């Protein structure tokens, strides 16, 4: 019922604001003028400090922190932004029950933080919103079941024991199984609406979940038609997302009627061999009708990460595209420094790309329910690997145009591996936020402190960049 009421109100919003084409681009208050070039650290608390760093053999801090998986403007106050955590601190781990993830704080609840930037550039937290199921109980960051996109990741505690339904009892497949959570989210994309509600996209389903102002779920969109929670569905092709590389970015058009989601990397469509490509997908969802559309985005190199998408106009968006390198070497030290690390922000225009639903079908171009458009029996991912983008263009399919707006390495000597948050402040100022992974890293499954260099622990840091965001 809540979703139906919300959709009815959205129709009114769409009618009243349907002519809106641009975000507000007038200069903002002076907090951008005095902001330090080297950025400003976000506050954090310590989740635990009793684990031993595998490199130093000293205790280290797991920090909360973690508010860097996505960010977006507070539409109701110019000097505030929202930021999202992912599923919580985790690391690759293989144990007695198979490959999976170590969750050193397995009870962690994903959350949205509201932050404020003062005139002197200091960032403070206003509040934290814990994400909840429809009945109000807290969600977790634990993986979903396979029916809803789970990829078989077994959750483990930091001591190597599996996370169980009841950790006080021994494992039993029937009566005390490994704990999974179909409401669990690995959040990566965030939209804040004027009415105080949020949309969050994630890497598990991928799911796109609507939360009220208190963090309670009120609607859901994914590609699983048997999920009774859904108000709409994504195309089935999105079930082929690559593990840990799901819907990394989420935006909404200025009239708040259409969500725009971006996949981090190439889908495993139809299999893992297809993922080693530079073809990625953008999907739009009309929140009034449920109609979806898809576009293609071409990365600068195979298996890059698209880490955020933010709105400029109804058709123009900013996109983060990055590699996983550390400018100064990160946890591996100076010998692994990468002076050519790619941390780019591009402007794209959806109107320049081919809308896949409008591609004419023929004897060579068909449409498969699970794999989407097929050319000569190949998925778009396979066809591009085999024949290239020029051959795809000859079939009438082109990616969206992209223009480099900011190179963060050149702009601020960006030291982080992950760049995952964008905040469009106005037409000439952009907030950029890193994901610090809760200041936690791992080497060969062993946990340690995450460092940018031998002296600096990674932390969430806001940068404000002056640039021509809109272009000519």
Short mmCIF file of C-alpha atoms in Angstrom, two decimals:
data_model
loop_
_atom_site.label_atom_id
_atom_site.label_comp_id
_atom_site.label_asym_id
_atom_site.label_seq_id
_atom_site.Cartn_x
_atom_site.Cartn_y
_atom_site.Cartn_z
CA UNK A 1 0.00 0.00 0.00
CA UNK A 2 2.85 2.38 0.85
CA UNK A 3 4.37 1.94 -2.61
CA UNK A 4 1.03 2.64 -4.31
CA UNK A 5 0.55 5.86 -2.35
CA UNK A 6 4.10 6.91 -3.17
CA UNK A 7 3.63 6.16 -6.88
CA UNK A 8 0.43 8.19 -6.95
CA UNK A 9 2.21 11.17 -5.46
CA UNK A 10 5.04 10.71 -7.95
CA UNK A 11 2.61 11.07 -10.84
CA UNK A 12 1.67 14.48 -9.44
CA UNK A 13 5.33 15.41 -9.11
CA UNK A 14 5.97 14.34 -12.70
CA UNK A 15 3.09 16.44 -14.00
CA UNK A 16 4.10 19.48 -11.98
CA UNK A 17 7.83 19.29 -12.66
CA UNK A 18 7.96 17.50 -16.00
CA UNK A 19 9.33 20.59 -17.72
CA UNK A 20 12.37 20.66 -15.47
CA UNK A 21 15.41 19.71 -17.52
CA UNK A 22 18.39 20.88 -15.49
CA UNK A 23 19.62 20.74 -11.94
CA UNK A 24 20.12 24.06 -10.19
CA UNK A 25 23.45 25.34 -11.49
CA UNK A 26 23.66 28.78 -9.86
CA UNK A 27 26.71 29.43 -7.62
CA UNK A 28 26.26 28.17 -4.08
CA UNK A 29 27.22 29.49 -0.67
CA UNK A 30 30.83 30.26 0.15
CA UNK A 31 31.74 26.90 1.71
CA UNK A 32 33.20 25.89 -1.66
CA UNK A 33 35.51 28.94 -1.80
CA UNK A 34 37.45 28.15 1.37
CA UNK A 35 37.55 24.39 1.02
CA UNK A 36 41.08 22.92 1.33
CA UNK A 37 42.54 21.57 -1.92
CA UNK A 38 43.87 18.48 -0.14
CA UNK A 39 40.34 17.64 0.97
CA UNK A 40 38.65 17.29 4.34
CA UNK A 41 38.39 14.09 6.35
CA UNK A 42 35.00 12.75 7.40
CA UNK A 43 34.56 11.85 11.07
CA UNK A 44 34.58 8.20 12.07
CA UNK A 45 34.06 5.90 15.04
CA UNK A 46 35.85 2.62 15.78
CA UNK A 47 33.88 -0.59 15.25
CA UNK A 48 36.55 -2.79 16.84
CA UNK A 49 40.27 -2.55 17.66
CA UNK A 50 41.08 -6.00 18.99
CA UNK A 51 42.19 -7.73 15.78
CA UNK A 52 45.88 -8.18 14.98
CA UNK A 53 47.28 -6.70 11.77
CA UNK A 54 48.82 -9.56 9.78
CA UNK A 55 51.72 -7.37 8.64
CA UNK A 56 52.64 -5.47 11.80
CA UNK A 57 51.42 -7.99 14.41
CA UNK A 58 49.87 -5.02 16.22
CA UNK A 59 46.19 -4.29 16.93
CA UNK A 60 44.48 -2.20 14.27
CA UNK A 61 41.23 -0.27 13.94
CA UNK A 62 38.21 -1.18 11.86
CA UNK A 63 36.56 2.16 11.39
CA UNK A 64 33.05 3.38 10.65
CA UNK A 65 34.18 5.10 8.28
CA UNK A 66 32.92 3.33 5.28
CA UNK A 67 30.74 6.25 4.08
CA UNK A 68 32.13 6.29 0.57
CA UNK A 69 30.24 3.81 -1.60
CA UNK A 70 28.05 6.61 -2.95
CA UNK A 71 27.11 10.20 -2.21
CA UNK A 72 24.47 12.65 -3.33
CA UNK A 73 23.29 16.15 -2.55
CA UNK A 74 20.76 16.87 0.17
CA UNK A 75 18.17 18.41 -2.18
CA UNK A 76 16.88 20.58 0.65
CA UNK A 77 20.12 22.13 1.97
CA UNK A 78 23.02 23.29 -0.21
CA UNK A 79 25.91 22.56 2.16
CA UNK A 80 24.83 19.03 3.07
CA UNK A 81 25.29 15.68 1.36
CA UNK A 82 24.27 12.09 2.01
CA UNK A 83 26.80 9.25 1.85
CA UNK A 84 26.27 5.48 1.81
CA UNK A 85 28.14 2.54 3.30
CA UNK A 86 28.32 -0.84 1.63
CA UNK A 87 27.74 -4.19 3.37
CA UNK A 88 30.34 -3.51 6.02
CA UNK A 89 34.01 -4.44 6.53
CA UNK A 90 34.87 -7.61 4.64
CA UNK A 91 37.69 -9.48 2.94
CA UNK A 92 38.09 -12.46 0.65
CA UNK A 93 38.35 -15.67 2.63
CA UNK A 94 38.25 -19.43 1.96
CA UNK A 95 37.36 -21.72 4.81
CA UNK A 96 35.92 -25.12 5.65
CA UNK A 97 32.62 -24.21 4.02
CA UNK A 98 34.03 -22.91 0.75
CA UNK A 99 35.03 -19.58 -0.74
CA UNK A 100 33.43 -16.48 0.66
CA UNK A 101 34.02 -13.36 2.70
CA UNK A 102 35.28 -12.65 6.17
CA UNK A 103 32.94 -10.25 7.96
CA UNK A 104 34.82 -9.04 11.06
CA UNK A 105 31.68 -7.15 12.13
CA UNK A 106 29.06 -9.60 10.86
CA UNK A 107 26.22 -7.79 12.64
CA UNK A 108 26.94 -4.54 10.77
CA UNK A 109 23.90 -2.68 9.40
CA UNK A 110 24.37 -0.75 6.13
CA UNK A 111 23.46 2.91 6.56
CA UNK A 112 23.13 6.37 5.08
CA UNK A 113 24.96 9.28 6.70
CA UNK A 114 24.00 12.93 6.43
CA UNK A 115 27.01 15.26 6.49
CA UNK A 116 27.42 19.03 6.57
CA UNK A 117 30.29 21.17 5.26
CA UNK A 118 30.97 24.31 7.30
CA UNK A 119 32.34 27.57 5.98
CA UNK A 120 35.88 26.62 7.04
CA UNK A 121 35.72 23.31 5.15
CA UNK A 122 35.22 21.02 8.14
CA UNK A 123 32.90 18.07 7.56
CA UNK A 124 30.62 16.95 10.40
CA UNK A 125 28.02 14.20 10.66
CA UNK A 126 24.45 15.35 11.21
CA UNK A 127 22.86 11.91 11.57
CA UNK A 128 23.06 8.28 10.55
CA UNK A 129 20.10 6.35 9.13
CA UNK A 130 20.19 2.56 9.59
CA UNK A 131 18.51 0.59 6.78
CA UNK A 132 15.57 -1.61 7.73
CA UNK A 133 13.16 -4.23 6.42
CA UNK A 134 9.55 -3.25 5.69
CA UNK A 135 8.44 -4.21 9.23
CA UNK A 136 11.23 -2.12 10.77
CA UNK A 137 13.89 -4.64 11.78
CA UNK A 138 17.50 -3.95 10.79
CA UNK A 139 18.91 -5.43 7.59
CA UNK A 140 22.43 -6.85 7.40
CA UNK A 141 25.18 -6.78 4.82
CA UNK A 142 25.24 -10.57 4.50
CA UNK A 143 24.82 -12.16 1.05
CA UNK A 144 21.48 -13.05 -0.54
CA UNK A 145 20.36 -16.57 -1.39
CA UNK A 146 21.01 -17.82 -4.92
CA UNK A 147 17.37 -17.27 -5.91
CA UNK A 148 17.89 -13.52 -5.54
CA UNK A 149 21.33 -13.09 -7.04
CA UNK A 150 23.60 -14.66 -4.44
CA UNK A 151 26.84 -15.98 -5.94
CA UNK A 152 27.60 -18.58 -3.30
CA UNK A 153 29.68 -16.40 -0.99
CA UNK A 154 29.95 -18.03 2.42
CA UNK A 155 30.06 -15.46 5.26
CA UNK A 156 32.73 -16.09 7.90
CA UNK A 157 33.59 -14.43 11.20
CA UNK A 158 37.12 -13.07 11.64
CA UNK A 159 38.08 -16.24 13.52
CA UNK A 160 37.30 -18.37 10.46
CA UNK A 161 34.04 -19.78 11.78
CA UNK A 162 30.99 -19.48 9.51
CA UNK A 163 28.26 -16.98 10.33
CA UNK A 164 25.33 -19.15 11.44
CA UNK A 165 21.67 -18.56 12.16
CA UNK A 166 22.63 -19.13 15.81
CA UNK A 167 26.35 -18.71 16.46
CA UNK A 168 25.95 -20.25 19.92
CA UNK A 169 25.15 -23.64 18.41
CA UNK A 170 27.13 -25.91 16.04
CA UNK A 171 26.51 -25.88 12.30
CA UNK A 172 23.70 -28.08 11.05
CA UNK A 173 22.51 -27.81 7.46
CA UNK A 174 18.87 -28.37 8.44
CA UNK A 175 18.51 -26.74 11.85
CA UNK A 176 21.35 -24.19 12.09
CA UNK A 177 22.43 -23.27 8.58
CA UNK A 178 24.86 -20.63 7.36
CA UNK A 179 23.18 -17.26 7.70
CA UNK A 180 22.16 -15.49 4.50
CA UNK A 181 19.86 -12.48 4.20
CA UNK A 182 17.53 -11.79 1.27
CA UNK A 183 17.19 -8.24 2.61
CA UNK A 184 20.97 -7.93 2.86
CA UNK A 185 22.43 -5.15 0.74
CA UNK A 186 25.88 -4.31 -0.58
CA UNK A 187 24.90 -0.72 -1.32
CA UNK A 188 26.77 1.23 -4.01
CA UNK A 189 24.37 3.81 -5.48
CA UNK A 190 22.31 6.48 -3.71
CA UNK A 191 19.54 8.92 -4.65
CA UNK A 192 17.95 11.36 -2.19
CA UNK A 193 14.52 12.74 -3.15
CA UNK A 194 12.97 16.04 -2.16
CA UNK A 195 10.33 14.21 -0.07
CA UNK A 196 13.06 12.81 2.20
CA UNK A 197 13.05 9.25 0.83
CA UNK A 198 15.98 7.40 -0.76
CA UNK A 199 16.72 4.90 -3.51
CA UNK A 200 19.73 2.60 -3.02
CA UNK A 201 21.26 0.27 -5.65
CA UNK A 202 23.51 -2.61 -4.73
CA UNK A 203 25.93 -5.31 -5.89
CA UNK A 204 24.05 -8.37 -4.69
CA UNK A 205 20.99 -8.55 -6.95
CA UNK A 206 21.45 -6.04 -8.17
CA UNK A 207 18.56 -4.63 -6.18
CA UNK A 208 17.24 -1.05 -6.25
CA UNK A 209 15.46 -0.41 -2.97
CA UNK A 210 13.26 2.51 -1.94
CA UNK A 211 13.58 3.57 1.71
CA UNK A 212 11.56 6.12 3.64
CA UNK A 213 13.19 8.96 5.57
CA UNK A 214 13.75 6.63 8.55
CA UNK A 215 15.45 3.96 6.45
CA UNK A 216 12.47 1.57 6.24
CA UNK A 217 12.01 -0.26 2.93
CA UNK A 218 8.90 0.83 1.01
CA UNK A 219 9.59 -0.55 -2.46
CA UNK A 220 12.00 -2.66 -4.50
CA UNK A 221 13.10 -3.22 -8.10
CA UNK A 222 15.24 -6.10 -9.39
CA UNK A 223 15.48 -8.62 -12.23
CA UNK A 224 13.88 -11.53 -10.34
CA UNK A 225 10.27 -11.93 -11.43
CA UNK A 226 9.44 -14.31 -8.59
CA UNK A 227 10.38 -11.71 -5.96
CA UNK A 228 7.00 -10.69 -4.50
CA UNK A 229 8.53 -7.57 -2.96
CA UNK A 230 9.07 -5.91 -6.35
CA UNK A 231 7.05 -3.01 -7.68
CA UNK A 232 8.85 -3.24 -11.05
CA UNK A 233 11.45 -5.47 -12.67
CA UNK A 234 14.78 -4.88 -14.38
CA UNK A 235 15.49 -6.74 -17.63
CA UNK A 236 16.55 -10.33 -16.92
CA UNK A 237 20.01 -9.72 -18.43
CA UNK A 238 21.00 -7.98 -15.18
CA UNK A 239 20.86 -11.33 -13.39
CA UNK A 240 24.20 -11.97 -15.12
CA UNK A 241 26.07 -9.35 -13.10
CA UNK A 242 29.64 -10.12 -12.15
CA UNK A 243 30.19 -10.91 -8.47
CA UNK A 244 31.03 -7.75 -6.48
CA UNK A 245 30.54 -5.61 -9.58
CA UNK A 246 26.84 -4.86 -9.64
CA UNK A 247 24.88 -1.62 -9.95
CA UNK A 248 27.62 0.66 -8.71
CA UNK A 249 25.95 3.96 -9.58
CA UNK A 250 22.41 5.34 -9.32
CA UNK A 251 20.96 8.71 -10.30
CA UNK A 252 17.54 10.21 -10.99
CA UNK A 253 16.35 12.69 -13.58
CA UNK A 254 15.69 16.26 -12.36
CA UNK A 255 11.90 15.70 -12.40
CA UNK A 256 12.39 12.66 -10.12
CA UNK A 257 10.50 10.33 -12.47
CA UNK A 258 13.29 8.15 -13.90
CA UNK A 259 16.06 6.25 -12.15
CA UNK A 260 19.33 5.81 -14.04
CA UNK A 261 21.51 2.90 -12.91
CA UNK A 262 25.02 1.99 -14.09
CA UNK A 263 26.77 -1.35 -13.87
CA UNK A 264 30.33 -1.32 -12.57
CA UNK A 265 31.78 -3.69 -15.15
CA UNK A 266 30.89 -6.00 -18.01
CA UNK A 267 28.20 -8.59 -17.30
CA UNK A 268 28.94 -12.30 -17.33
CA UNK A 269 26.66 -12.55 -20.31
CA UNK A 270 26.38 -15.40 -21.02
CA UNK A 271 29.39 -16.58 -18.98
CA UNK A 272 32.59 -15.50 -17.20
CA UNK A 273 34.55 -15.32 -20.45
CA UNK A 274 32.44 -12.33 -21.47
CA UNK A 275 33.39 -10.22 -18.45
CA UNK A 276 36.87 -9.33 -19.73
CA UNK A 277 35.58 -6.48 -21.83
CA UNK A 278 35.01 -2.73 -21.91
CA UNK A 279 31.26 -2.90 -22.65
CA UNK A 280 29.06 -1.89 -19.72
CA UNK A 281 25.35 -1.20 -19.41
CA UNK A 282 23.21 1.69 -18.22
CA UNK A 283 19.55 1.08 -17.41
CA UNK A 284 16.75 3.59 -16.88
CA UNK A 285 13.54 2.85 -14.98
CA UNK A 286 10.48 5.08 -15.33
CA UNK A 287 8.98 5.18 -11.84
CA UNK A 288 5.49 5.98 -13.11
CA UNK A 289 5.15 3.26 -15.75
CA UNK A 290 7.92 0.78 -14.88
CA UNK A 291 9.27 0.96 -18.44
CA UNK A 292 12.99 0.28 -18.72
CA UNK A 293 15.59 1.25 -21.32
CA UNK A 294 19.22 0.27 -21.79
CA UNK A 295 22.29 2.04 -23.19
CA UNK A 296 25.91 1.01 -23.61
CA UNK A 297 28.97 2.72 -22.12
CA UNK A 298 32.49 2.01 -23.41
CA UNK A 299 35.25 1.97 -20.82
CA UNK A 300 38.79 3.19 -21.42
CA UNK A 301 40.20 -0.26 -20.72
CA UNK A 302 38.87 -3.74 -20.10
CA UNK A 303 37.53 -4.50 -16.62
CA UNK A 304 37.65 -0.91 -15.38
CA UNK A 305 35.11 0.14 -12.76
CA UNK A 306 32.26 2.59 -13.28
CA UNK A 307 31.82 3.75 -9.70
CA UNK A 308 29.19 6.49 -9.75
CA UNK A 309 26.68 8.31 -11.93
CA UNK A 310 25.26 11.74 -11.05
CA UNK A 311 22.66 13.90 -12.75
CA UNK A 312 23.27 17.11 -14.68
CA UNK A 313 20.15 17.22 -16.89
CA UNK A 314 17.49 14.80 -18.08
CA UNK A 315 20.02 13.32 -20.52
CA UNK A 316 23.44 14.40 -19.27
CA UNK A 317 25.23 12.73 -16.37
CA UNK A 318 28.64 12.59 -14.75
CA UNK A 319 30.30 9.18 -14.47
CA UNK A 320 33.28 8.00 -12.44
CA UNK A 321 35.45 5.54 -14.33
CA UNK A 322 38.52 4.26 -12.51
CA UNK A 323 41.04 1.49 -12.14
CA UNK A 324 41.99 -0.10 -8.81
CA UNK A 325 45.49 1.39 -8.53
CA UNK A 326 47.01 3.45 -5.71
CA UNK A 327 48.96 6.49 -6.85
CA UNK A 328 51.52 6.01 -4.06
CA UNK A 329 51.40 2.22 -3.84
CA UNK A 330 48.85 1.74 -1.09
CA UNK A 331 49.20 -1.29 1.21
CA UNK A 332 51.90 -2.78 -1.04
CA UNK A 333 54.28 0.13 -0.54
CA UNK A 334 56.13 2.60 -2.74
CA UNK A 335 57.42 -0.08 -5.08
CA UNK A 336 53.85 -0.55 -6.32
CA UNK A 337 53.18 3.17 -6.92
CA UNK A 338 51.13 3.81 -10.05
CA UNK A 339 51.76 7.34 -11.44
CA UNK A 340 49.36 6.60 -14.30
CA UNK A 341 46.48 5.60 -12.04
CA UNK A 342 43.14 6.35 -13.73
CA UNK A 343 40.62 8.26 -11.63
CA UNK A 344 38.49 10.01 -14.24
CA UNK A 345 35.15 11.79 -14.26
CA UNK A 346 33.34 11.90 -17.60
CA UNK A 347 30.23 13.66 -18.83
CA UNK A 348 27.91 11.45 -20.87
CA UNK A 349 24.76 12.14 -22.87
CA UNK A 350 22.20 9.33 -23.10
CA UNK A 351 20.64 10.90 -26.19
CA UNK A 352 23.84 10.14 -28.15
CA UNK A 353 23.68 6.40 -27.49
CA UNK A 354 21.45 3.74 -29.01
CA UNK A 355 18.43 2.79 -26.91
CA UNK A 356 18.54 -0.98 -27.10
CA UNK A 357 14.77 -1.47 -27.11
CA UNK A 358 14.59 0.47 -30.38
CA UNK A 359 17.07 -1.73 -32.26
CA UNK A 360 15.25 -3.34 -35.18
CA UNK A 361 15.19 -7.13 -35.08
CA UNK A 362 16.20 -9.15 -38.15
CA UNK A 363 17.50 -12.56 -39.16
CA UNK A 364 20.84 -11.72 -37.52
CA UNK A 365 19.62 -9.53 -34.63
CA UNK A 366 17.32 -11.27 -32.17
CA UNK A 367 16.19 -10.79 -28.60
CA UNK A 368 16.64 -13.44 -25.91
CA UNK A 369 14.62 -13.30 -22.69
CA UNK A 370 17.64 -13.96 -20.48
CA UNK A 371 20.55 -12.52 -22.47
CA UNK A 372 18.95 -9.53 -24.22
CA UNK A 373 19.90 -8.49 -27.75
CA UNK A 374 21.82 -11.14 -29.68
CA UNK A 375 23.79 -10.65 -32.90
CA UNK A 376 24.56 -13.74 -34.95
CA UNK A 377 23.87 -15.83 -31.86
CA UNK A 378 26.24 -13.82 -29.64
CA UNK A 379 25.41 -11.53 -26.73
CA UNK A 380 26.46 -7.90 -27.14
CA UNK A 381 29.33 -8.60 -24.76
CA UNK A 382 30.53 -11.56 -26.82
CA UNK A 383 30.02 -9.81 -30.15
CA UNK A 384 32.10 -6.81 -29.11
CA UNK A 385 34.95 -8.97 -27.82
CA UNK A 386 35.01 -10.93 -31.07
CA UNK A 387 34.32 -8.21 -33.63
CA UNK A 388 34.92 -4.83 -31.96
CA UNK A 389 32.91 -1.65 -31.49
CA UNK A 390 33.06 -0.65 -35.15
CA UNK A 391 31.30 -3.86 -36.12
CA UNK A 392 28.69 -3.15 -33.45
CA UNK A 393 28.17 0.32 -34.92
CA UNK A 394 27.63 -1.24 -38.33
CA UNK A 395 24.72 -3.08 -36.74
CA UNK A 396 23.27 0.27 -35.65
CA UNK A 397 24.34 0.11 -31.99
CA UNK A 398 26.54 2.84 -30.51
CA UNK A 399 27.59 3.67 -26.93
CA UNK A 400 26.85 7.01 -25.31
CA UNK A 401 29.32 9.81 -26.01
CA UNK A 402 31.72 10.68 -23.19
CA UNK A 403 33.87 13.75 -22.47
CA UNK A 404 36.59 13.93 -19.82
CA UNK A 405 35.71 16.56 -17.21
CA UNK A 406 38.18 15.89 -14.37
CA UNK A 407 41.33 13.80 -13.98
CA UNK A 408 41.58 13.54 -10.19
CA UNK A 409 45.20 12.40 -10.20
CA UNK A 410 46.20 15.54 -12.07
CA UNK A 411 43.81 17.75 -10.11
CA UNK A 412 44.72 16.77 -6.52
CA UNK A 413 47.21 13.87 -6.69
CA UNK A 414 44.34 11.60 -5.66
CA UNK A 415 45.94 8.90 -3.45
CA UNK A 416 43.04 6.46 -2.95
CA UNK A 417 42.30 3.32 -4.94
CA UNK A 418 38.54 3.81 -4.88
CA UNK A 419 36.68 6.90 -6.03
CA UNK A 420 32.98 6.21 -5.62
CA UNK A 421 31.05 9.34 -4.60
CA UNK A 422 29.98 12.39 -6.62
CA UNK A 423 28.09 15.42 -5.34
CA UNK A 424 27.00 17.96 -7.96
CA UNK A 425 27.10 21.14 -5.88
CA UNK A 426 26.46 23.56 -8.76
CA UNK A 427 27.45 23.93 -12.40
CA UNK A 428 31.09 24.59 -11.51
CA UNK A 429 31.74 22.68 -8.29
CA UNK A 430 31.83 18.94 -7.71
CA UNK A 431 32.27 16.98 -4.51
CA UNK A 432 34.27 13.73 -4.77
CA UNK A 433 34.43 11.05 -2.06
CA UNK A 434 36.49 7.87 -1.71
CA UNK A 435 35.52 4.52 -0.26
CA UNK A 436 37.99 3.75 2.54
CA UNK A 437 36.81 0.14 3.05
CA UNK A 438 36.40 0.84 6.77
CA UNK A 439 40.22 1.33 6.84
CA UNK A 440 40.50 -2.46 6.42
CA UNK A 441 42.54 -4.45 3.90
CA UNK A 442 43.54 -8.07 3.49
CA UNK A 443 46.44 -9.98 2.01
CA UNK A 444 45.83 -13.65 1.19
CA UNK A 445 42.74 -13.62 3.38
CA UNK A 446 44.47 -12.09 6.41
CA UNK A 447 43.14 -8.78 7.72
CA UNK A 448 45.25 -5.67 8.14
CA UNK A 449 45.01 -1.88 8.26
CA UNK A 450 44.43 -0.21 4.89
CA UNK A 451 47.20 2.27 4.08
CA UNK A 452 47.65 4.79 1.27
CA UNK A 453 51.38 4.79 1.95
CA UNK A 454 53.50 3.50 4.82
CA UNK A 455 52.47 6.39 7.09
CA UNK A 456 48.86 7.15 6.11
CA UNK A 457 45.76 5.13 6.98
CA UNK A 458 43.04 5.43 4.35
CA UNK A 459 39.98 7.41 5.47
CA UNK A 460 36.91 8.95 3.89
CA UNK A 461 37.97 12.29 2.45
CA UNK A 462 35.84 14.86 0.66
CA UNK A 463 37.39 16.81 -2.21
CA UNK A 464 35.68 19.76 -3.88
CA UNK A 465 36.76 20.35 -7.47
CA UNK A 466 36.12 23.41 -9.62
CA UNK A 467 35.32 22.43 -13.20
CA UNK A 468 32.97 23.16 -16.07
CA UNK A 469 30.50 20.37 -15.38
CA UNK A 470 27.87 21.23 -17.97
CA UNK A 471 30.11 21.86 -21.00
CA UNK A 472 29.00 23.94 -23.94
#
